Amino acid sequence: VGLERTLRRLGDDERLVALLEEVASNEKDASRRALLELERATLLEERLRQLPMAQTVLTDLADSDVPVSGEAEARLRALLEREADWPGLYERIARDLGQGRDFEVQRELAMLCRDRLRDPVRAADHMERALAEEPGRPDSLQILATLYRELDKPEEVVRILEAELETEPDAERARTIHGEAATLYAGELDDDAEAERHHREILNLDPGATESVAFLTVRLDGEGRHAELAALLQERLDHVADDPATETGLRLRIAALQEGPLDDRLAAIETLLPAAESEASIAVVAEPLTDWLQREGRDEELVQIARRASASAELPAERGTWLMRIGDALTRTGEDEAAADAYR
């Protein structure tokens, strides 16, 4: 005891470590022996920087059935982390599996494989195992999806994205997930049916999503699903009130579907009539609209629209064409004098 005090006072750590080892080897009580060994490991690590020896002592303690085994394990893992001994740290953490907290352990192993061992394959495997313990953890699902992106496994990415959707994320996150899934299905996975499903979900969340409208427009048009396309464009029309040019374009597209493959000219006329009230759009909607009105025998409405079109025409030839149409319509309605004025 006297020698121990003297060595501590003098700071002679090397001789103190040797003394602690000798005393521990002669100590009958396992708990006291473990305390001596723990102090020896601390001196080896912190004072003498004899890290391999410190690691050996801490490993023996951590693997022993002694009261300080938990403390020794914590010190050992901290030492391995400071020294960037990632394989050694992985091995120590893995020993915790099967002790009732496998989700946390598998997740910790996944992070170690991803961030330190640079092994996304093993990282993904551990995260899969973690989620098998506790399914539906959004943060873990997002990590796993990122790992599969790094591994260029789009089929696994969409599987995980679908799993996250089942956790009922908020609208913003759900839109992001549907967007990525739609892109993967339409691209690498070559599954337009699934891409359509996700684009429709996007529109449920954000009716103004132009990329989804564009995709569905091409798909529905290509498959001849004209009624669905008209309904889609009509829904889009309801959300572009502040964009006259887009609104007019949509009305023309919807009306063309109604008058053409849907064989509903009356609906087509009703679709274009609001656009004819605007000076900005009368020039582009007047021609098809007046043609359809003429076929339906609605000459009075034709005359009103043709007069607006004539008033907005910039070239004399355009105005002349519209005046001729006005005259023809008035002739059909028996208003010969007004028709003559138009022809002049």
C-alpha positions as MATLAB code, in Angstrom:
seq = 'VGLERTLRRLGDDERLVALLEEVASNEKDASRRALLELERATLLEERLRQLPMAQTVLTDLADSDVPVSGEAEARLRALLEREADWPGLYERIARDLGQGRDFEVQRELAMLCRDRLRDPVRAADHMERALAEEPGRPDSLQILATLYRELDKPEEVVRILEAELETEPDAERARTIHGEAATLYAGELDDDAEAERHHREILNLDPGATESVAFLTVRLDGEGRHAELAALLQERLDHVADDPATETGLRLRIAALQEGPLDDRLAAIETLLPAAESEASIAVVAEPLTDWLQREGRDEELVQIARRASASAELPAERGTWLMRIGDALTRTGEDEAAADAYR';
ca = [
       0.000    0.000    0.000;
       2.824    2.331    0.860;
       4.510    1.667   -2.462;
       1.246    2.331   -4.279;
       0.837    5.694   -2.536;
       4.403    6.642   -3.339;
       4.033    5.749   -7.018;
       0.809    7.699   -7.273;
       2.422   10.720   -5.588;
       5.429   10.567   -7.903;
       3.241   10.012  -10.983;
       5.257    6.951  -11.922;
       2.519    5.451  -14.081;
       4.573    2.656  -15.600;
       5.548    1.162  -12.229;
       2.032    1.801  -10.891;
       0.529   -0.182  -13.787;
       2.948   -3.039  -13.128;
       2.090   -2.955   -9.429;
      -1.671   -2.973  -10.113;
      -1.227   -5.987  -12.385;
       0.720   -7.853   -9.689;
      -1.771   -6.972   -6.964;
      -4.707   -7.983   -9.193;
      -3.125  -11.347   -9.973;
      -2.920  -12.111   -6.244;
      -6.390  -10.785   -5.400;
      -8.872  -13.548   -4.535;
     -12.004  -11.393   -4.694;
     -13.215  -11.139   -8.319;
     -14.890   -7.771   -7.854;
     -11.824   -6.134   -6.309;
      -9.601   -7.723   -8.927;
     -11.826   -6.276  -11.659;
     -11.597   -2.792  -10.141;
      -7.805   -3.005  -10.132;
      -7.757   -4.161  -13.713;
     -10.133   -1.364  -14.750;
      -7.804    1.211  -13.184;
      -4.855   -0.404  -14.913;
      -6.655   -0.207  -18.274;
      -7.443    3.467  -17.630;
      -3.790    4.261  -16.923;
      -2.652    2.312  -19.978;
      -5.082    4.200  -22.177;
      -5.007    7.731  -20.799;
      -1.542    8.142  -19.369;
       0.768    5.683  -21.094;
      -1.107    5.514  -24.431;
      -0.474    1.784  -24.582;
      -3.726    1.297  -26.435;
      -3.415   -2.334  -27.560;
      -2.713   -3.419  -23.989;
      -5.555   -1.228  -22.673;
      -7.899   -2.778  -25.257;
      -6.892   -6.285  -24.188;
      -7.561   -5.554  -20.513;
     -10.889   -3.849  -21.236;
     -11.970   -6.713  -23.503;
     -11.253   -9.275  -20.792;
     -13.219   -7.234  -18.265;
     -16.140   -6.583  -20.634;
     -16.405  -10.306  -21.330;
     -16.291  -11.253  -17.653;
     -19.160  -11.626  -15.212;
     -18.081   -8.785  -12.920;
     -19.893   -5.631  -11.724;
     -17.683   -3.325  -13.816;
     -18.157   -5.241  -17.074;
     -20.657   -2.655  -18.372;
     -18.281    0.217  -17.632;
     -15.447   -1.697  -19.253;
     -17.577   -2.305  -22.344;
     -18.422    1.391  -22.618;
     -14.747    2.381  -22.261;
     -13.737   -0.261  -24.797;
     -16.201    0.989  -27.386;
     -15.143    4.576  -26.821;
     -11.517    3.533  -27.303;
     -12.308    1.666  -30.514;
     -14.219    4.665  -31.851;
     -11.430    7.117  -31.021;
      -8.911    4.881  -32.732;
     -11.219    4.374  -35.736;
     -11.147    0.619  -35.258;
     -14.463    0.223  -37.029;
     -14.318   -3.559  -37.542;
     -13.542   -3.981  -33.844;
     -16.389   -1.667  -32.867;
     -18.746   -3.519  -35.216;
     -17.862   -6.791  -33.514;
     -18.516   -5.385  -30.042;
     -21.888   -3.860  -31.002;
     -22.982   -7.072  -32.735;
     -22.566   -8.915  -29.416;
     -25.656   -7.068  -28.153;
     -27.938   -8.851  -30.620;
     -30.438  -11.225  -29.103;
     -30.669   -9.337  -25.822;
     -34.053   -7.715  -26.293;
     -33.082   -4.549  -28.133;
     -32.372   -5.798  -31.625;
     -33.975   -2.822  -33.390;
     -31.554   -0.358  -31.805;
     -28.556   -2.661  -32.288;
     -29.322   -3.424  -35.934;
     -29.840    0.267  -36.644;
     -26.551    1.148  -34.931;
     -24.767   -1.502  -36.997;
     -26.393   -0.142  -40.140;
     -25.139    3.358  -39.404;
     -21.660    2.048  -38.641;
     -21.555    0.127  -41.925;
     -22.840    3.138  -43.850;
     -20.793    5.921  -42.283;
     -17.556    4.228  -41.200;
     -17.111    0.923  -42.964;
     -18.444    2.348  -46.244;
     -20.372   -0.830  -46.855;
     -23.886    0.084  -48.083;
     -24.753   -3.563  -48.782;
     -24.273   -4.614  -45.158;
     -25.820   -1.330  -44.013;
     -28.983   -2.074  -46.001;
     -29.102   -5.624  -44.644;
     -28.902   -4.406  -41.038;
     -31.543   -1.735  -41.655;
     -33.844   -4.357  -43.165;
     -33.344   -6.457  -40.036;
     -34.033   -3.438  -37.824;
     -37.294   -2.758  -39.654;
     -38.260   -6.397  -39.324;
     -38.169   -5.791  -35.572;
     -40.106   -2.521  -35.714;
     -41.835   -2.007  -39.083;
     -43.108    1.374  -40.149;
     -40.380    3.593  -38.726;
     -40.277    6.523  -41.208;
     -36.750    7.669  -40.335;
     -35.349    4.167  -40.792;
     -37.302    3.670  -43.997;
     -35.846    6.885  -45.395;
     -32.315    5.782  -44.518;
     -32.899    2.423  -46.172;
     -34.289    4.049  -49.323;
     -31.170    6.228  -49.522;
     -28.961    3.144  -49.236;
     -30.803    1.439  -52.081;
     -30.427    4.589  -54.186;
     -26.672    4.401  -53.629;
     -26.768    0.734  -54.638;
     -28.795    1.603  -57.760;
     -31.654   -0.708  -56.859;
     -34.785    1.168  -58.011;
     -37.087   -1.794  -57.364;
     -36.017   -1.790  -53.717;
     -36.318    1.988  -53.499;
     -39.962    1.925  -54.586;
     -40.681   -0.962  -52.229;
     -39.427    1.146  -49.326;
     -41.212    4.257  -50.585;
     -44.479    2.300  -50.687;
     -43.801    1.127  -47.136;
     -43.310    4.704  -45.984;
     -46.593    5.712  -47.584;
     -48.280    3.151  -45.348;
     -47.098    5.159  -42.325;
     -49.417    7.998  -43.469;
     -46.849   10.803  -43.789;
     -47.953   14.433  -43.987;
     -49.109   15.802  -47.338;
     -45.806   17.406  -48.267;
     -43.811   14.246  -47.601;
     -46.423   12.084  -49.328;
     -46.208   14.252  -52.434;
     -42.420   13.879  -52.466;
     -42.674   10.103  -52.119;
     -45.291    9.781  -54.866;
     -43.175   11.989  -57.114;
     -40.071    9.847  -56.742;
     -42.019    6.611  -57.112;
     -43.730    7.905  -60.255;
     -40.383    8.878  -61.768;
     -38.852    5.477  -61.033;
     -41.837    3.560  -62.374;
     -42.004    5.630  -65.544;
     -38.255    5.385  -66.072;
     -36.022    2.574  -64.876;
     -38.830    0.213  -63.887;
     -40.815    0.732  -67.108;
     -44.200    0.411  -65.420;
     -46.467    3.200  -66.643;
     -49.495    1.772  -64.871;
     -47.829    2.200  -61.484;
     -46.486    5.593  -62.535;
     -50.057    6.626  -63.397;
     -51.269    5.521  -59.977;
     -48.701    7.697  -58.247;
     -49.319   10.690  -60.507;
     -53.016   10.499  -59.691;
     -52.144   10.495  -55.994;
     -50.020   13.584  -56.585;
     -52.981   15.328  -58.185;
     -55.146   14.417  -55.194;
     -52.604   16.256  -53.032;
     -51.746   19.036  -55.476;
     -54.269   19.525  -58.312;
     -51.927   22.002  -59.970;
     -49.013   19.560  -60.352;
     -48.068   20.223  -63.971;
     -45.664   17.290  -64.290;
     -48.399   14.849  -63.291;
     -50.905   16.428  -65.662;
     -48.338   16.208  -68.466;
     -47.600   12.535  -67.819;
     -51.248   11.547  -67.574;
     -52.165   13.567  -70.650;
     -49.646   11.685  -72.772;
     -50.607    8.310  -71.302;
     -54.385    8.745  -71.563;
     -54.160   10.198  -75.052;
     -51.857    7.402  -76.208;
     -54.276    4.758  -74.916;
     -57.344    6.435  -76.379;
     -58.878    7.046  -72.950;
     -60.531   10.248  -74.134;
     -63.186   10.602  -71.443;
     -60.592   10.250  -68.688;
     -58.336   12.747  -70.465;
     -61.151   15.275  -70.772;
     -61.960   14.870  -67.081;
     -58.298   15.317  -66.184;
     -57.989   18.484  -68.264;
     -61.248   19.804  -66.820;
     -59.911   19.349  -63.322;
     -56.729   21.133  -64.352;
     -58.854   23.918  -65.834;
     -60.469   24.493  -62.456;
     -57.085   25.466  -61.014;
     -55.698   27.893  -63.621;
     -58.013   30.845  -63.269;
     -55.078   33.250  -62.983;
     -53.401   32.040  -66.194;
     -55.539   33.068  -69.193;
     -53.225   31.563  -71.820;
     -53.143   28.164  -70.111;
     -56.884   28.296  -69.521;
     -57.551   28.956  -73.195;
     -55.254   26.147  -74.268;
     -57.005   23.730  -71.929;
     -60.435   24.779  -73.168;
     -59.392   24.189  -76.750;
     -57.984   20.750  -75.900;
     -61.074   19.725  -73.929;
     -63.431   21.022  -76.601;
     -61.539   19.153  -79.331;
     -61.980   15.923  -77.362;
     -65.658   16.603  -76.770;
     -66.427   17.483  -80.372;
     -64.233   14.710  -81.750;
     -63.826   11.286  -80.108;
     -66.410   11.975  -77.393;
     -69.001   13.068  -80.003;
     -70.509   15.792  -77.819;
     -70.495   19.026  -79.788;
     -72.845   20.791  -77.394;
     -70.413   20.202  -74.534;
     -67.575   21.449  -76.727;
     -69.475   24.673  -77.424;
     -70.139   25.222  -73.718;
     -66.453   24.681  -73.000;
     -65.338   27.379  -75.449;
     -68.050   29.997  -74.826;
     -66.369   31.459  -71.686;
     -63.124   31.971  -73.636;
     -65.018   33.880  -76.321;
     -65.869   36.538  -73.721;
     -62.196   37.501  -73.423;
     -60.410   39.782  -75.883;
     -57.212   37.882  -75.169;
     -58.611   34.571  -76.350;
     -61.360   35.418  -78.840;
     -58.937   35.245  -81.774;
     -57.990   31.606  -81.098;
     -61.376   30.205  -80.078;
     -63.666   32.046  -82.476;
     -63.048   29.878  -85.522;
     -63.801   26.437  -84.072;
     -66.585   27.846  -81.918;
     -68.393   29.555  -84.811;
     -67.996   26.438  -86.960;
     -69.726   24.337  -84.297;
     -72.417   26.939  -83.697;
     -73.174   26.975  -87.414;
     -73.510   23.202  -87.504;
     -75.940   23.407  -84.591;
     -77.937   26.163  -86.270;
     -77.180   28.697  -83.541;
     -76.625   31.609  -85.897;
     -77.534   34.378  -83.456;
     -74.730   33.322  -81.098;
     -72.430   32.886  -84.095;
     -73.034   36.496  -85.140;
     -72.221   37.815  -81.651;
     -68.929   35.924  -81.507;
     -67.990   36.754  -85.085;
     -68.515   40.455  -84.334;
     -66.165   40.209  -81.355;
     -63.615   38.411  -83.496;
     -63.919   41.049  -86.219;
     -63.452   43.851  -83.711;
     -60.300   42.250  -82.337;
     -58.801   41.411  -85.758;
     -55.658   43.329  -86.623;
     -55.543   42.711  -90.375;
     -58.192   43.957  -92.814;
     -58.342   40.521  -94.450;
     -59.235   38.940  -91.115;
     -61.957   41.477  -90.487;
     -63.284   40.874  -93.982;
     -63.499   37.142  -93.406;
     -65.468   37.616  -90.219;
     -67.803   40.150  -91.827;
     -68.529   37.588  -94.559;
     -69.407   34.995  -91.932;
     -71.641   37.515  -90.168;
     -73.399   38.265  -93.450;
     -73.898   34.565  -94.199;
     -75.355   33.926  -90.748;
     -77.713   36.896  -90.980;
     -78.860   35.703  -94.376;
     -79.700   32.324  -92.918;
     -81.774   33.996  -90.208;
     -83.639   36.149  -92.756;
     -82.061   39.456  -91.730;
     -81.217   40.485  -95.282;
     -80.711   44.194  -94.630;
     -78.257   43.554  -91.770;
     -76.542   40.939  -93.920;
     -76.106   43.484  -96.715;
     -74.493   45.907  -94.278;
     -72.067   43.201  -93.232;
     -71.166   42.326  -96.845;
     -70.366   45.963  -97.575;
];
